[in-house]
């Protein structure tokens, strides 16, 4: 794990260590299991369409509950719920590693996904609760780095463990990391503020209570400085409807290729009906799951849309890349894995510098730089590999992933910076949800674009010219998505500048 910034005092370093592990664990939980799918199929004697549920159960739990977990954290305390989420994630990992049956393994993976939803929803919110405003960009960059490390580490670590102790070890190795994360979070994260406590008082008290070597105050000695646990106002109806809508959509796009068109249409119709009812309930609820007024802000809405589009592009590289490298560039499995690891490694190396640039130069400029680099990288992927082979692919993917880290650090900071304290968890959950929906859509929609461009659904037997055409068309479409996001970033800057101009004219 990369060390936190040594220039920070001890308490913020402890906070960043806790949040870094909380960001790494869900990514590791996603990527480490994928490499073992053939082993699971052989061990439990289940077909491929069934073994996919080891991955789908985890992803569906995250996607459907991430917003609800963020809102729940706003109500009962970010620190308290994060500690519970770490405990749940760690315990579920232990059950996964000890599961004697396939059904129990899938169920435990779903519970693990619930814990991951808590971690993903609250980690970004806790940055705003715990880190000085001037260092928010650096902290966001560090979290991006840790997410990339988790994604990159999973396949290689999983492969080593499969070759050694066996498949159970890929889950059991997470247990000590979860215990360490829980210890760091309990020791260093500032106490949750009570409902009637101003945010600045909480911040001052957290600085005193989390100093290196200092004992916690009596109030937080056992983590008791918490909001009153009261779920009477929690929006259970909204939570259920949003979960149903997201689950139906996710199932439609992830299992659509193996289902009839009628099944997919039914799932999408159910998703549309559920989201319509959800919006109607949220407008009338006294304490809604999502404060819809938060989404009426044009700048914030643009940030969420950009996050969705850019996640779609990044998922495209993971879906299309292996087929293109193996069947057009004729690389072996080990070589494909090596080339595919370049993107996550570059993301891991560039995350912290990207965050520091945001702190120094501001979100708007860094966001434009990142999207510009991504557009050039995506355009390069559509052209260079067909012309000069592997070097062209590597150069383009390096530019794309570096730009992605610039965008992510800037956009996450911009969306969360102005978030009201009472709704940071929910908004952080919506931000993570927009990314997850982009990943799901990227795997489905952009995968379909690739097969349409190649002119065949059987990529294993596709001829080289077909794959080259598919690659060109797919990343041309990806470039258009990035340019659209760049246009949204310009519009967001104009939206933010308009109130300032109006104030100046009024004066």
Short mmCIF file of C-alpha atoms in Angstrom, two decimals:
data_model
loop_
_atom_site.label_atom_id
_atom_site.label_comp_id
_atom_site.label_asym_id
_atom_site.label_seq_id
_atom_site.Cartn_x
_atom_site.Cartn_y
_atom_site.Cartn_z
CA UNK A 1 0.00 0.00 0.00
CA UNK A 2 1.28 3.46 -0.85
CA UNK A 3 2.12 5.51 2.27
CA UNK A 4 0.04 8.59 3.00
CA UNK A 5 1.58 11.98 2.36
CA UNK A 6 4.52 12.32 4.84
CA UNK A 7 4.11 16.10 4.87
CA UNK A 8 0.81 15.78 6.75
CA UNK A 9 0.68 15.63 10.56
CA UNK A 10 0.27 12.24 12.21
CA UNK A 11 -3.50 12.35 12.69
CA UNK A 12 -4.37 13.11 9.04
CA UNK A 13 -1.87 10.42 7.98
CA UNK A 14 -3.74 7.92 10.16
CA UNK A 15 -7.04 9.09 8.69
CA UNK A 16 -5.70 8.69 5.15
CA UNK A 17 -4.32 5.23 5.96
CA UNK A 18 -7.77 4.15 7.19
CA UNK A 19 -9.60 5.64 4.21
CA UNK A 20 -7.03 4.24 1.77
CA UNK A 21 -7.61 0.69 2.96
CA UNK A 22 -11.37 1.28 2.92
CA UNK A 23 -11.08 2.27 -0.75
CA UNK A 24 -8.73 -0.60 -1.67
CA UNK A 25 -10.78 -3.44 -0.18
CA UNK A 26 -13.92 -3.15 -2.39
CA UNK A 27 -11.77 -2.93 -5.55
CA UNK A 28 -9.73 -5.93 -4.44
CA UNK A 29 -12.93 -7.82 -3.67
CA UNK A 30 -14.12 -7.20 -7.22
CA UNK A 31 -10.98 -8.11 -9.14
CA UNK A 32 -9.53 -10.96 -7.07
CA UNK A 33 -12.53 -13.27 -7.58
CA UNK A 34 -12.74 -12.94 -11.37
CA UNK A 35 -9.56 -14.88 -12.02
CA UNK A 36 -10.93 -17.86 -10.05
CA UNK A 37 -14.19 -18.31 -11.99
CA UNK A 38 -12.95 -21.39 -13.93
CA UNK A 39 -11.78 -22.92 -10.64
CA UNK A 40 -15.17 -22.27 -9.01
CA UNK A 41 -16.95 -23.89 -11.96
CA UNK A 42 -14.79 -27.01 -11.69
CA UNK A 43 -14.89 -27.20 -7.88
CA UNK A 44 -18.66 -26.84 -7.49
CA UNK A 45 -19.56 -28.49 -10.82
CA UNK A 46 -21.71 -25.57 -12.02
CA UNK A 47 -22.05 -24.15 -15.58
CA UNK A 48 -20.58 -20.82 -16.66
CA UNK A 49 -23.88 -18.89 -16.52
CA UNK A 50 -24.25 -19.98 -12.89
CA UNK A 51 -20.68 -19.30 -11.77
CA UNK A 52 -21.02 -15.70 -12.98
CA UNK A 53 -23.27 -15.08 -9.97
CA UNK A 54 -20.19 -15.10 -7.76
CA UNK A 55 -19.33 -11.81 -9.45
CA UNK A 56 -22.88 -10.58 -10.12
CA UNK A 57 -24.08 -11.04 -6.52
CA UNK A 58 -21.27 -8.78 -5.32
CA UNK A 59 -21.75 -6.12 -7.99
CA UNK A 60 -25.55 -6.08 -7.69
CA UNK A 61 -25.38 -5.60 -3.92
CA UNK A 62 -23.03 -2.64 -4.36
CA UNK A 63 -25.03 -1.06 -7.18
CA UNK A 64 -28.43 -1.37 -5.53
CA UNK A 65 -27.45 -0.30 -2.00
CA UNK A 66 -24.67 2.25 -2.38
CA UNK A 67 -26.96 5.31 -2.29
CA UNK A 68 -28.96 3.91 0.64
CA UNK A 69 -25.79 3.24 2.62
CA UNK A 70 -24.63 6.80 2.02
CA UNK A 71 -27.93 8.22 3.29
CA UNK A 72 -27.91 5.86 6.28
CA UNK A 73 -24.44 7.15 7.12
CA UNK A 74 -25.77 10.71 7.09
CA UNK A 75 -28.38 9.68 9.65
CA UNK A 76 -26.45 7.49 12.10
CA UNK A 77 -22.90 8.75 11.55
CA UNK A 78 -20.31 8.18 8.83
CA UNK A 79 -17.68 6.75 11.19
CA UNK A 80 -20.09 4.42 12.95
CA UNK A 81 -21.50 2.97 9.72
CA UNK A 82 -18.05 2.65 8.14
CA UNK A 83 -16.88 0.57 11.11
CA UNK A 84 -19.96 -1.64 10.75
CA UNK A 85 -19.33 -1.92 7.00
CA UNK A 86 -15.72 -2.98 7.55
CA UNK A 87 -16.87 -5.59 10.08
CA UNK A 88 -19.53 -6.91 7.67
CA UNK A 89 -17.11 -7.00 4.71
CA UNK A 90 -14.47 -8.83 6.75
CA UNK A 91 -16.88 -11.36 8.26
CA UNK A 92 -18.42 -12.09 4.85
CA UNK A 93 -14.93 -12.60 3.39
CA UNK A 94 -14.26 -15.19 6.10
CA UNK A 95 -17.53 -16.99 5.30
CA UNK A 96 -16.66 -16.93 1.57
CA UNK A 97 -13.33 -18.59 2.29
CA UNK A 98 -14.94 -21.30 4.43
CA UNK A 99 -18.04 -21.92 2.26
CA UNK A 100 -18.70 -25.64 1.69
CA UNK A 101 -21.39 -25.09 -0.97
CA UNK A 102 -21.86 -22.91 -4.05
CA UNK A 103 -25.10 -21.41 -2.72
CA UNK A 104 -23.48 -20.27 0.53
CA UNK A 105 -20.57 -18.77 -1.41
CA UNK A 106 -22.91 -16.70 -3.60
CA UNK A 107 -24.91 -15.58 -0.54
CA UNK A 108 -21.74 -14.60 1.30
CA UNK A 109 -20.55 -12.66 -1.74
CA UNK A 110 -23.83 -10.71 -1.70
CA UNK A 111 -23.28 -9.84 1.97
CA UNK A 112 -19.69 -8.91 1.15
CA UNK A 113 -21.12 -6.59 -1.50
CA UNK A 114 -23.32 -4.90 1.12
CA UNK A 115 -20.20 -4.19 3.17
CA UNK A 116 -18.41 -2.94 0.06
CA UNK A 117 -21.34 -0.59 -0.66
CA UNK A 118 -20.86 0.98 2.77
CA UNK A 119 -17.12 1.43 2.22
CA UNK A 120 -17.54 2.91 -1.25
CA UNK A 121 -20.38 5.23 -0.21
CA UNK A 122 -18.75 6.69 2.89
CA UNK A 123 -15.01 6.85 2.15
CA UNK A 124 -15.29 9.93 -0.07
CA UNK A 125 -17.73 11.58 2.35
CA UNK A 126 -15.26 11.01 5.21
CA UNK A 127 -12.58 12.88 3.28
CA UNK A 128 -14.69 16.02 3.62
CA UNK A 129 -15.35 15.22 7.29
CA UNK A 130 -11.73 14.48 8.21
CA UNK A 131 -9.25 16.17 5.86
CA UNK A 132 -8.47 19.91 5.75
CA UNK A 133 -10.08 21.63 2.78
CA UNK A 134 -6.72 22.65 1.28
CA UNK A 135 -5.69 18.97 1.06
CA UNK A 136 -8.96 17.55 -0.27
CA UNK A 137 -7.65 17.16 -3.83
CA UNK A 138 -4.56 15.26 -2.65
CA UNK A 139 -6.74 12.97 -0.55
CA UNK A 140 -9.08 12.30 -3.49
CA UNK A 141 -6.05 11.50 -5.66
CA UNK A 142 -4.77 9.06 -3.05
CA UNK A 143 -8.13 7.29 -2.95
CA UNK A 144 -8.07 7.01 -6.74
CA UNK A 145 -4.62 5.47 -6.48
CA UNK A 146 -5.76 2.93 -3.90
CA UNK A 147 -8.77 1.94 -6.00
CA UNK A 148 -6.45 1.38 -8.98
CA UNK A 149 -4.03 -0.64 -6.84
CA UNK A 150 -6.88 -2.87 -5.68
CA UNK A 151 -8.00 -3.43 -9.27
CA UNK A 152 -4.45 -4.14 -10.47
CA UNK A 153 -3.48 -6.31 -7.51
CA UNK A 154 -6.50 -8.62 -7.66
CA UNK A 155 -5.71 -10.73 -10.76
CA UNK A 156 -2.00 -11.21 -9.96
CA UNK A 157 -2.53 -11.92 -6.25
CA UNK A 158 -5.48 -14.17 -7.05
CA UNK A 159 -3.42 -16.14 -9.56
CA UNK A 160 -0.61 -16.69 -7.05
CA UNK A 161 -3.02 -17.82 -4.35
CA UNK A 162 -4.85 -20.16 -6.73
CA UNK A 163 -1.55 -21.75 -7.72
CA UNK A 164 -0.56 -22.09 -4.05
CA UNK A 165 -3.02 -22.49 -1.16
CA UNK A 166 -6.10 -22.64 -3.42
CA UNK A 167 -9.29 -20.69 -4.04
CA UNK A 168 -10.25 -20.27 -0.39
CA UNK A 169 -7.15 -18.16 0.17
CA UNK A 170 -8.35 -15.43 -2.23
CA UNK A 171 -11.07 -14.59 0.30
CA UNK A 172 -9.20 -15.38 3.50
CA UNK A 173 -6.34 -13.03 2.56
CA UNK A 174 -8.83 -10.14 2.82
CA UNK A 175 -9.61 -10.91 6.48
CA UNK A 176 -6.39 -9.54 8.06
CA UNK A 177 -6.60 -6.47 5.81
CA UNK A 178 -10.16 -5.89 6.99
CA UNK A 179 -9.13 -6.23 10.64
CA UNK A 180 -6.30 -3.74 10.12
CA UNK A 181 -8.69 -1.36 8.38
CA UNK A 182 -11.13 -1.58 11.28
CA UNK A 183 -8.38 -0.86 13.79
CA UNK A 184 -7.11 2.17 11.86
CA UNK A 185 -10.62 3.52 11.34
CA UNK A 186 -11.53 3.12 15.04
CA UNK A 187 -8.29 4.76 16.14
CA UNK A 188 -7.97 7.68 13.73
CA UNK A 189 -11.29 8.69 12.18
CA UNK A 190 -12.86 11.68 13.94
CA UNK A 191 -16.00 11.09 16.00
CA UNK A 192 -19.33 11.61 14.30
CA UNK A 193 -20.97 14.89 15.18
CA UNK A 194 -24.27 14.85 16.99
CA UNK A 195 -27.37 16.20 15.29
CA UNK A 196 -27.15 19.56 17.07
CA UNK A 197 -23.37 19.99 16.90
CA UNK A 198 -21.89 22.46 14.39
CA UNK A 199 -19.45 21.01 11.90
CA UNK A 200 -16.58 23.33 12.85
CA UNK A 201 -16.74 22.19 16.49
CA UNK A 202 -16.57 18.58 15.38
CA UNK A 203 -13.55 19.30 13.20
CA UNK A 204 -11.72 21.06 16.03
CA UNK A 205 -12.47 18.25 18.45
CA UNK A 206 -11.38 15.62 15.93
CA UNK A 207 -8.02 17.35 15.52
CA UNK A 208 -7.51 17.15 19.29
CA UNK A 209 -8.72 13.58 19.69
CA UNK A 210 -6.74 12.03 16.81
CA UNK A 211 -3.28 13.42 17.53
CA UNK A 212 -0.38 10.95 17.37
CA UNK A 213 0.15 9.27 20.72
CA UNK A 214 -2.65 11.23 22.42
CA UNK A 215 -5.40 9.35 24.18
CA UNK A 216 -8.91 9.95 22.94
CA UNK A 217 -11.11 12.20 24.97
CA UNK A 218 -13.60 10.58 27.31
CA UNK A 219 -16.34 11.37 24.82
CA UNK A 220 -14.72 9.30 22.06
CA UNK A 221 -12.81 6.77 24.14
CA UNK A 222 -15.07 4.00 22.94
CA UNK A 223 -16.31 5.65 19.77
CA UNK A 224 -19.44 6.93 21.51
CA UNK A 225 -19.56 10.53 20.25
CA UNK A 226 -22.23 9.60 17.77
CA UNK A 227 -25.54 10.87 16.48
CA UNK A 228 -28.53 9.34 18.19
CA UNK A 229 -29.44 6.07 16.47
CA UNK A 230 -32.87 6.85 15.09
CA UNK A 231 -34.09 5.20 11.90
CA UNK A 232 -37.69 6.37 12.24
CA UNK A 233 -37.22 8.83 9.39
CA UNK A 234 -35.26 6.51 7.08
CA UNK A 235 -36.81 6.29 3.61
CA UNK A 236 -37.40 2.53 3.41
CA UNK A 237 -39.89 2.84 0.53
CA UNK A 238 -37.46 4.91 -1.52
CA UNK A 239 -34.64 2.51 -0.70
CA UNK A 240 -36.68 -0.49 -1.89
CA UNK A 241 -37.82 1.18 -5.12
CA UNK A 242 -34.35 2.44 -6.01
CA UNK A 243 -32.86 -0.98 -5.29
CA UNK A 244 -35.48 -2.66 -7.51
CA UNK A 245 -34.87 -0.17 -10.33
CA UNK A 246 -31.09 -0.56 -10.20
CA UNK A 247 -31.24 -4.34 -9.88
CA UNK A 248 -33.59 -4.64 -12.88
CA UNK A 249 -31.38 -2.37 -15.00
CA UNK A 250 -28.18 -4.14 -13.96
CA UNK A 251 -29.67 -7.57 -14.71
CA UNK A 252 -30.93 -6.36 -18.09
CA UNK A 253 -27.52 -5.14 -19.24
CA UNK A 254 -25.35 -7.84 -17.61
CA UNK A 255 -27.38 -10.94 -18.54
CA UNK A 256 -29.10 -9.60 -21.64
CA UNK A 257 -26.95 -11.55 -24.08
CA UNK A 258 -28.10 -14.81 -22.53
CA UNK A 259 -31.77 -13.88 -22.30
CA UNK A 260 -34.58 -13.34 -24.74
CA UNK A 261 -35.42 -9.88 -25.98
CA UNK A 262 -38.71 -10.09 -24.09
CA UNK A 263 -36.89 -10.75 -20.81
CA UNK A 264 -34.62 -7.74 -21.32
CA UNK A 265 -37.56 -5.52 -22.27
CA UNK A 266 -39.44 -6.67 -19.17
CA UNK A 267 -36.49 -5.86 -16.91
CA UNK A 268 -35.99 -2.42 -18.46
CA UNK A 269 -39.73 -1.69 -18.16
CA UNK A 270 -39.65 -2.71 -14.51
CA UNK A 271 -36.64 -0.44 -13.96
CA UNK A 272 -38.41 2.52 -15.59
CA UNK A 273 -41.59 2.00 -13.53
CA UNK A 274 -39.63 1.64 -10.29
CA UNK A 275 -37.59 4.79 -10.93
CA UNK A 276 -40.77 6.72 -11.75
CA UNK A 277 -42.39 5.66 -8.47
CA UNK A 278 -39.14 6.41 -6.65
CA UNK A 279 -39.05 10.00 -7.92
CA UNK A 280 -42.70 10.49 -6.98
CA UNK A 281 -42.11 9.24 -3.43
CA UNK A 282 -38.92 11.28 -3.01
CA UNK A 283 -40.75 14.52 -3.84
CA UNK A 284 -43.23 13.86 -1.03
CA UNK A 285 -40.97 12.28 1.59
CA UNK A 286 -40.10 14.30 4.70
CA UNK A 287 -36.62 12.73 4.84
CA UNK A 288 -35.97 11.47 1.28
CA UNK A 289 -33.25 9.00 0.40
CA UNK A 290 -31.90 11.51 -2.12
CA UNK A 291 -32.59 15.20 -1.65
CA UNK A 292 -33.66 15.89 -5.24
CA UNK A 293 -32.79 19.56 -4.83
CA UNK A 294 -29.13 18.47 -4.68
CA UNK A 295 -29.49 17.21 -8.26
CA UNK A 296 -31.11 20.44 -9.45
CA UNK A 297 -27.71 22.13 -9.28
CA UNK A 298 -26.49 22.14 -12.88
CA UNK A 299 -22.81 21.90 -11.98
CA UNK A 300 -23.33 18.91 -9.69
CA UNK A 301 -25.59 17.17 -12.22
CA UNK A 302 -22.96 17.68 -14.92
CA UNK A 303 -20.32 16.13 -12.67
CA UNK A 304 -22.43 13.02 -12.15
CA UNK A 305 -23.14 12.65 -15.88
CA UNK A 306 -19.47 13.09 -16.72
CA UNK A 307 -18.59 10.43 -14.17
CA UNK A 308 -20.99 7.99 -15.85
CA UNK A 309 -19.67 8.65 -19.38
CA UNK A 310 -16.01 8.44 -18.37
CA UNK A 311 -16.56 5.20 -16.43
CA UNK A 312 -18.20 3.79 -19.57
CA UNK A 313 -15.06 4.61 -21.56
CA UNK A 314 -12.72 3.07 -18.99
CA UNK A 315 -14.75 -0.14 -18.86
CA UNK A 316 -14.50 -0.34 -22.64
CA UNK A 317 -10.73 -0.82 -22.40
CA UNK A 318 -11.24 -3.77 -20.03
CA UNK A 319 -13.88 -5.45 -22.20
CA UNK A 320 -12.49 -4.85 -25.69
CA UNK A 321 -8.77 -4.86 -24.88
CA UNK A 322 -8.26 -8.59 -24.17
CA UNK A 323 -9.98 -9.74 -27.40
CA UNK A 324 -8.11 -7.22 -29.53
CA UNK A 325 -4.71 -7.99 -27.99
CA UNK A 326 -5.16 -11.76 -28.21
CA UNK A 327 -6.80 -12.12 -31.63
CA UNK A 328 -5.58 -9.12 -33.64
CA UNK A 329 -2.14 -8.50 -32.15
CA UNK A 330 -1.72 -12.27 -31.51
CA UNK A 331 -0.35 -11.96 -27.97
CA UNK A 332 -0.20 -14.91 -25.61
CA UNK A 333 -2.20 -15.01 -22.38
CA UNK A 334 0.74 -13.88 -20.25
CA UNK A 335 1.49 -11.02 -22.65
CA UNK A 336 -2.16 -9.94 -22.70
CA UNK A 337 -2.16 -9.85 -18.90
CA UNK A 338 1.04 -7.81 -18.86
CA UNK A 339 -0.25 -5.23 -21.34
CA UNK A 340 -3.63 -5.04 -19.58
CA UNK A 341 -1.89 -4.32 -16.26
CA UNK A 342 -0.21 -1.19 -17.66
CA UNK A 343 -3.34 0.93 -17.31
CA UNK A 344 -4.00 0.16 -13.61
CA UNK A 345 -0.30 0.60 -12.79
CA UNK A 346 -0.23 4.04 -14.44
CA UNK A 347 -3.44 4.95 -12.62
CA UNK A 348 -1.87 3.93 -9.32
CA UNK A 349 1.23 6.03 -9.98
CA UNK A 350 -0.61 9.11 -11.21
CA UNK A 351 -3.43 9.34 -8.66
CA UNK A 352 -1.59 11.22 -5.90
CA UNK A 353 0.16 13.70 -8.26
CA UNK A 354 -3.22 14.36 -9.90
CA UNK A 355 -4.74 15.20 -6.53
CA UNK A 356 -1.92 17.60 -5.68
CA UNK A 357 -2.39 19.36 -9.01
CA UNK A 358 -6.07 19.84 -8.15
CA UNK A 359 -5.09 21.47 -4.85
CA UNK A 360 -2.67 23.82 -6.63
CA UNK A 361 -4.48 24.64 -9.87
CA UNK A 362 -8.16 24.12 -9.11
CA UNK A 363 -10.73 21.60 -10.32
CA UNK A 364 -11.84 23.27 -13.57
CA UNK A 365 -8.42 23.50 -15.21
CA UNK A 366 -7.31 20.00 -14.17
CA UNK A 367 -10.62 18.54 -15.33
CA UNK A 368 -10.18 20.04 -18.80
CA UNK A 369 -6.59 18.79 -18.93
CA UNK A 370 -7.68 15.30 -17.93
CA UNK A 371 -10.54 15.09 -20.41
CA UNK A 372 -8.32 16.48 -23.17
CA UNK A 373 -5.69 13.81 -22.47
CA UNK A 374 -8.40 11.13 -22.40
CA UNK A 375 -9.80 12.27 -25.75
CA UNK A 376 -6.34 12.06 -27.33
CA UNK A 377 -5.73 8.65 -25.74
CA UNK A 378 -9.09 7.28 -26.90
CA UNK A 379 -8.52 8.58 -30.42
CA UNK A 380 -5.09 6.97 -30.30
CA UNK A 381 -6.63 3.62 -29.37
CA UNK A 382 -8.90 3.82 -32.41
CA UNK A 383 -5.95 4.38 -34.77
CA UNK A 384 -2.47 3.62 -33.42
CA UNK A 385 -2.70 -0.11 -32.55
CA UNK A 386 -3.93 -0.89 -36.07
CA UNK A 387 -0.95 1.02 -37.49
CA UNK A 388 2.00 0.21 -35.20
CA UNK A 389 0.76 -2.62 -32.99
CA UNK A 390 1.53 -3.05 -29.29
CA UNK A 391 3.59 0.17 -28.86
CA UNK A 392 0.65 2.17 -30.19
CA UNK A 393 -1.74 0.45 -27.79
CA UNK A 394 0.55 1.06 -24.80
CA UNK A 395 1.13 4.73 -25.65
CA UNK A 396 -2.59 5.39 -26.07
CA UNK A 397 -3.66 3.53 -22.93
CA UNK A 398 -1.00 5.35 -20.90
CA UNK A 399 -2.34 8.72 -22.02
CA UNK A 400 -5.95 7.65 -21.45
CA UNK A 401 -5.40 6.38 -17.89
CA UNK A 402 -3.27 9.37 -16.86
CA UNK A 403 -6.03 11.67 -18.04
CA UNK A 404 -8.58 9.58 -16.19
CA UNK A 405 -6.83 10.11 -12.87
CA UNK A 406 -6.70 13.87 -13.48
CA UNK A 407 -10.43 13.86 -14.26
CA UNK A 408 -11.35 11.66 -11.31
CA UNK A 409 -9.44 13.71 -8.73
CA UNK A 410 -10.89 16.98 -10.07
CA UNK A 411 -14.47 15.79 -10.52
CA UNK A 412 -14.74 14.01 -7.16
CA UNK A 413 -13.38 17.10 -5.42
CA UNK A 414 -15.73 19.44 -7.31
CA UNK A 415 -18.85 17.36 -6.64
CA UNK A 416 -18.14 16.87 -2.93
CA UNK A 417 -16.62 20.26 -2.08
CA UNK A 418 -19.92 22.14 -1.89
CA UNK A 419 -21.96 19.21 -0.54
CA UNK A 420 -24.05 20.06 2.55
CA UNK A 421 -22.70 18.21 5.59
CA UNK A 422 -26.06 16.55 6.26
CA UNK A 423 -26.15 14.97 2.78
CA UNK A 424 -22.48 14.13 2.08
CA UNK A 425 -22.99 10.40 2.51
CA UNK A 426 -25.95 10.27 0.13
CA UNK A 427 -24.19 12.44 -2.45
CA UNK A 428 -21.04 10.34 -2.18
CA UNK A 429 -23.21 7.29 -2.79
CA UNK A 430 -24.78 8.89 -5.87
CA UNK A 431 -21.30 9.74 -7.16
CA UNK A 432 -20.17 6.13 -6.75
CA UNK A 433 -23.45 4.92 -8.26
CA UNK A 434 -22.89 7.01 -11.40
CA UNK A 435 -19.50 5.34 -11.80
CA UNK A 436 -20.91 1.84 -11.26
CA UNK A 437 -23.69 2.42 -13.79
CA UNK A 438 -21.05 3.59 -16.25
CA UNK A 439 -19.04 0.42 -15.68
CA UNK A 440 -22.11 -1.76 -16.20
CA UNK A 441 -23.18 0.18 -19.30
CA UNK A 442 -19.65 0.13 -20.69
CA UNK A 443 -19.46 -3.65 -20.47
CA UNK A 444 -22.81 -4.07 -22.22
CA UNK A 445 -23.28 -1.15 -24.62
CA UNK A 446 -19.68 -0.68 -25.74
CA UNK A 447 -19.23 -4.43 -26.00
CA UNK A 448 -22.20 -4.43 -28.39
CA UNK A 449 -20.62 -1.57 -30.37
CA UNK A 450 -17.45 -3.64 -30.74
CA UNK A 451 -19.28 -6.72 -32.02
CA UNK A 452 -21.37 -4.59 -34.41
CA UNK A 453 -18.23 -2.90 -35.69
CA UNK A 454 -16.54 -6.25 -36.16
CA UNK A 455 -19.63 -7.60 -37.92
CA UNK A 456 -19.78 -10.80 -35.85
CA UNK A 457 -20.84 -12.00 -32.41
CA UNK A 458 -18.20 -14.74 -32.41
CA UNK A 459 -15.04 -12.80 -31.61
CA UNK A 460 -13.05 -16.01 -31.18
CA UNK A 461 -13.26 -16.71 -34.92
CA UNK A 462 -13.35 -13.10 -36.19
CA UNK A 463 -10.79 -12.21 -38.86
CA UNK A 464 -8.12 -9.57 -38.21
CA UNK A 465 -9.71 -6.88 -40.44
CA UNK A 466 -13.01 -7.30 -38.59
CA UNK A 467 -11.32 -6.78 -35.22
CA UNK A 468 -9.44 -3.75 -36.53
CA UNK A 469 -12.69 -2.18 -37.72
CA UNK A 470 -14.41 -2.96 -34.43
CA UNK A 471 -11.55 -1.36 -32.49
CA UNK A 472 -11.62 1.79 -34.63
CA UNK A 473 -15.40 2.24 -34.37
CA UNK A 474 -15.59 1.44 -30.64
CA UNK A 475 -12.97 3.96 -29.56
CA UNK A 476 -14.26 6.55 -32.01
CA UNK A 477 -17.56 6.30 -30.11
CA UNK A 478 -15.63 6.44 -26.82
CA UNK A 479 -13.89 9.61 -28.02
CA UNK A 480 -17.28 11.20 -28.72
CA UNK A 481 -18.39 10.37 -25.17
CA UNK A 482 -15.28 12.06 -23.78
CA UNK A 483 -15.82 15.13 -25.96
CA UNK A 484 -19.40 15.29 -24.73
CA UNK A 485 -18.08 15.16 -21.15
CA UNK A 486 -15.65 17.96 -22.03
CA UNK A 487 -18.60 20.02 -23.25
CA UNK A 488 -20.40 19.34 -19.97
CA UNK A 489 -17.35 20.52 -18.03
CA UNK A 490 -17.37 23.80 -19.96
CA UNK A 491 -21.08 24.21 -19.28
CA UNK A 492 -20.53 23.49 -15.59
CA UNK A 493 -17.87 26.19 -15.39
CA UNK A 494 -20.26 28.68 -17.00
CA UNK A 495 -23.01 27.64 -14.57
CA UNK A 496 -20.71 28.22 -11.60
CA UNK A 497 -19.50 31.55 -12.97
CA UNK A 498 -23.01 32.93 -13.62
CA UNK A 499 -23.94 33.60 -9.97
CA UNK A 500 -20.62 35.38 -9.42
CA UNK A 501 -21.21 37.63 -12.43
CA UNK A 502 -24.74 38.41 -11.23
CA UNK A 503 -23.41 39.37 -7.80
CA UNK A 504 -20.85 41.72 -9.34
CA UNK A 505 -23.52 43.40 -11.46
CA UNK A 506 -25.75 43.80 -8.40
CA UNK A 507 -22.95 45.55 -6.57
#
